[in-house]
Amino acid sequence: MRSTILLVPAAFIIATTFCLRQHVQVLSEVIRTYSTFYPYLDTHPDVLYRYSEDATTVPPSISMTDESLTVPRMIHQIHLMEGRPSVVEKYGAAIQSCRETHVGWNYTIWTDETASAFMRDNYPTIFPHYSNYKQTIQRANILRYALLDHFGGVYIDMDVTCRHSLEPLRTIPWLSPAAHPAGVNNAFILSRPGHPFLKTLLGSVPKRDLSWGLPYIENMLSTGCMYFSNMWMSHARSIDQSEDLNDKLYILANEEGDINSHMLRGVVTTPLFKHGGASSWHGWDAAAIVLIGKYYPIILQGCLVMSLLSIYLVWRCVGQRNRRRRSSWGSMMKRAVSPTEIKHPSWMPMAKEEVGLSGSGQK
């Protein structure tokens, strides 16, 4: 009976794990990204592009060997309103800064109509996912990957102000800043058209279209920075960075190899950009996660105290139950080995007495 009772939760756990196996795989990728990103950079220092504001050309060891694959002079920005008021005027100064520092470049702001038509015509297998995403930011993420795959060029978030021209970087096959606390950021991406990593990124879209319950988590793991970082790490590990310069991946760093100075994290000024830190898609769950991240030492200590208290209470309850069980078992054993009083009818003592008298008379 007891073994049957144990089989029920075991079967439930196995069934749940099977149904959520894709979610488990994604979470394992997150753990792997966080645990291997910096060790990977340590063992592959050539993945860092050491940007210098004084440099006008990219070193030959980094530049693409095939000039036909040079990054086109194209800047893509995305403004999907989907019924909401336009924010173009809000970011007018940032947009104008990128136009002014890239005179002669093709500059496009993709809207609801142009974006949907582009995805439908060029990525028909991804388009159903693109259309059915719950959040606008998910569509904006997938769209930027598709635009760079199809056209190449540069993607920049609308709240990013350009401080310098990206012209000297056009011979780099792929470039993006790092993200905090690990991985890469998709607020700025420079890429040649048809880069193999973009094929990997877009090819994984259908199997990562999963529901997670919380909007922030769902975006991050299905299309956003965490998805971007997981795919980046997977692709980086699968290729030999020394084989083909046209397919290499690079992360922005300063001349000393520090990636922190180029991170587009919150309101910050980097050597190339000024980031407004709009995060317009963040909701209540994002605020909660940010709060946890800010006070995680205190929260961890609280969780540890609660865990120890729970263990103590369970230990006390189990100890009391065992003591009661031992007491009960001891009573049973005592009753089993002790002589028991036989209850006789009322006539038995009289019978004994008579027998005793009769015996004494004979004696």
PDB file of N, CA and C in Angstrom, residues 62-65 69 172-174 192-198 235-236 239-250:
ATOM      1  N   ILE A  62      40.811  41.467 -37.806  1.00  0.00           N
ATOM      2  CA  ILE A  62      39.392  41.461 -37.472  1.00  0.00           C
ATOM      3  C   ILE A  62      38.526  41.669 -38.708  1.00  0.00           C
ATOM      4  N   SER A  63      39.012  42.446 -39.662  1.00  0.00           N
ATOM      5  CA  SER A  63      38.227  42.780 -40.845  1.00  0.00           C
ATOM      6  C   SER A  63      37.907  41.548 -41.680  1.00  0.00           C
ATOM      7  N   MET A  64      36.769  41.582 -42.351  1.00  0.00           N
ATOM      8  CA  MET A  64      36.354  40.492 -43.222  1.00  0.00           C
ATOM      9  C   MET A  64      37.281  40.382 -44.424  1.00  0.00           C
ATOM     10  N   THR A  65      37.468  39.163 -44.876  1.00  0.00           N
ATOM     11  CA  THR A  65      38.354  38.919 -46.016  1.00  0.00           C
ATOM     12  C   THR A  65      37.633  39.143 -47.339  1.00  0.00           C
ATOM     13  N   LEU A  69      31.051  41.192 -48.567  1.00  0.00           N
ATOM     14  CA  LEU A  69      30.231  40.947 -47.379  1.00  0.00           C
ATOM     15  C   LEU A  69      30.307  42.095 -46.378  1.00  0.00           C
ATOM     16  N   ILE A 172      33.583  44.643 -39.975  1.00  0.00           N
ATOM     17  CA  ILE A 172      33.432  43.620 -38.925  1.00  0.00           C
ATOM     18  C   ILE A 172      32.181  42.803 -39.255  1.00  0.00           C
ATOM     19  N   PRO A 173      32.263  41.479 -39.276  1.00  0.00           N
ATOM     20  CA  PRO A 173      31.098  40.678 -39.688  1.00  0.00           C
ATOM     21  C   PRO A 173      29.932  40.715 -38.706  1.00  0.00           C
ATOM     22  N   TRP A 174      30.250  40.834 -37.423  1.00  0.00           N
ATOM     23  CA  TRP A 174      29.197  40.837 -36.392  1.00  0.00           C
ATOM     24  C   TRP A 174      29.712  41.545 -35.149  1.00  0.00           C
ATOM     25  N   ARG A 192      26.798  41.690 -41.046  1.00  0.00           N
ATOM     26  CA  ARG A 192      26.729  41.499 -42.480  1.00  0.00           C
ATOM     27  C   ARG A 192      25.470  40.700 -42.807  1.00  0.00           C
ATOM     28  N   PRO A 193      24.932  40.802 -44.015  1.00  0.00           N
ATOM     29  CA  PRO A 193      23.742  40.018 -44.347  1.00  0.00           C
ATOM     30  C   PRO A 193      24.047  38.517 -44.366  1.00  0.00           C
ATOM     31  N   GLY A 194      23.075  37.733 -43.903  1.00  0.00           N
ATOM     32  CA  GLY A 194      23.207  36.283 -43.944  1.00  0.00           C
ATOM     33  C   GLY A 194      24.243  35.695 -43.021  1.00  0.00           C
ATOM     34  N   HIS A 195      24.580  36.389 -41.943  1.00  0.00           N
ATOM     35  CA  HIS A 195      25.557  35.835 -40.996  1.00  0.00           C
ATOM     36  C   HIS A 195      25.023  34.519 -40.431  1.00  0.00           C
ATOM     37  N   PRO A 196      25.879  33.489 -40.318  1.00  0.00           N
ATOM     38  CA  PRO A 196      25.413  32.176 -39.827  1.00  0.00           C
ATOM     39  C   PRO A 196      24.728  32.223 -38.471  1.00  0.00           C
ATOM     40  N   PHE A 197      25.163  33.135 -37.604  1.00  0.00           N
ATOM     41  CA  PHE A 197      24.522  33.208 -36.293  1.00  0.00           C
ATOM     42  C   PHE A 197      23.061  33.619 -36.408  1.00  0.00           C
ATOM     43  N   LEU A 198      22.758  34.514 -37.351  1.00  0.00           N
ATOM     44  CA  LEU A 198      21.368  34.930 -37.547  1.00  0.00           C
ATOM     45  C   LEU A 198      20.520  33.766 -38.037  1.00  0.00           C
ATOM     46  N   HIS A 235      26.110  29.076 -30.392  1.00  0.00           N
ATOM     47  CA  HIS A 235      26.752  29.211 -31.702  1.00  0.00           C
ATOM     48  C   HIS A 235      28.260  29.418 -31.557  1.00  0.00           C
ATOM     49  N   ALA A 236      28.655  30.243 -30.588  1.00  0.00           N
ATOM     50  CA  ALA A 236      30.080  30.524 -30.391  1.00  0.00           C
ATOM     51  C   ALA A 236      30.848  29.255 -30.045  1.00  0.00           C
ATOM     52  N   ILE A 239      31.472  26.799 -33.278  1.00  0.00           N
ATOM     53  CA  ILE A 239      32.305  27.177 -34.416  1.00  0.00           C
ATOM     54  C   ILE A 239      33.737  27.405 -33.963  1.00  0.00           C
ATOM     55  N   ASP A 240      34.629  27.348 -34.937  1.00  0.00           N
ATOM     56  CA  ASP A 240      36.022  27.676 -34.691  1.00  0.00           C
ATOM     57  C   ASP A 240      36.230  29.117 -35.133  1.00  0.00           C
ATOM     58  N   GLN A 241      36.433  30.004 -34.182  1.00  0.00           N
ATOM     59  CA  GLN A 241      36.540  31.434 -34.479  1.00  0.00           C
ATOM     60  C   GLN A 241      37.731  31.770 -35.378  1.00  0.00           C
ATOM     61  N   SER A 242      38.667  30.856 -35.511  1.00  0.00           N
ATOM     62  CA  SER A 242      39.859  31.149 -36.304  1.00  0.00           C
ATOM     63  C   SER A 242      39.713  30.709 -37.757  1.00  0.00           C
ATOM     64  N   GLU A 243      38.646  30.009 -38.089  1.00  0.00           N
ATOM     65  CA  GLU A 243      38.521  29.439 -39.430  1.00  0.00           C
ATOM     66  C   GLU A 243      38.181  30.482 -40.488  1.00  0.00           C
ATOM     67  N   ASP A 244      37.056  31.175 -40.343  1.00  0.00           N
ATOM     68  CA  ASP A 244      36.589  32.099 -41.367  1.00  0.00           C
ATOM     69  C   ASP A 244      36.273  33.446 -40.737  1.00  0.00           C
ATOM     70  N   LEU A 245      37.026  34.463 -41.092  1.00  0.00           N
ATOM     71  CA  LEU A 245      36.812  35.786 -40.517  1.00  0.00           C
ATOM     72  C   LEU A 245      35.423  36.325 -40.847  1.00  0.00           C
ATOM     73  N   ASN A 246      34.845  35.881 -41.961  1.00  0.00           N
ATOM     74  CA  ASN A 246      33.535  36.379 -42.376  1.00  0.00           C
ATOM     75  C   ASN A 246      32.411  35.913 -41.456  1.00  0.00           C
ATOM     76  N   ASP A 247      32.666  34.887 -40.661  1.00  0.00           N
ATOM     77  CA  ASP A 247      31.620  34.313 -39.810  1.00  0.00           C
ATOM     78  C   ASP A 247      31.864  34.561 -38.323  1.00  0.00           C
ATOM     79  N   LYS A 248      32.872  35.341 -37.996  1.00  0.00           N
ATOM     80  CA  LYS A 248      33.225  35.526 -36.589  1.00  0.00           C
ATOM     81  C   LYS A 248      32.203  36.384 -35.851  1.00  0.00           C
ATOM     82  N   LEU A 249      32.200  36.224 -34.533  1.00  0.00           N
ATOM     83  CA  LEU A 249      31.365  37.017 -33.635  1.00  0.00           C
ATOM     84  C   LEU A 249      32.277  37.893 -32.788  1.00  0.00           C
ATOM     85  N   TYR A 250      31.874  39.151 -32.581  1.00  0.00           N
ATOM     86  CA  TYR A 250      32.672  40.051 -31.760  1.00  0.00           C
ATOM     87  C   TYR A 250      31.788  40.763 -30.734  1.00  0.00           C
TER      88      TYR A 250
END
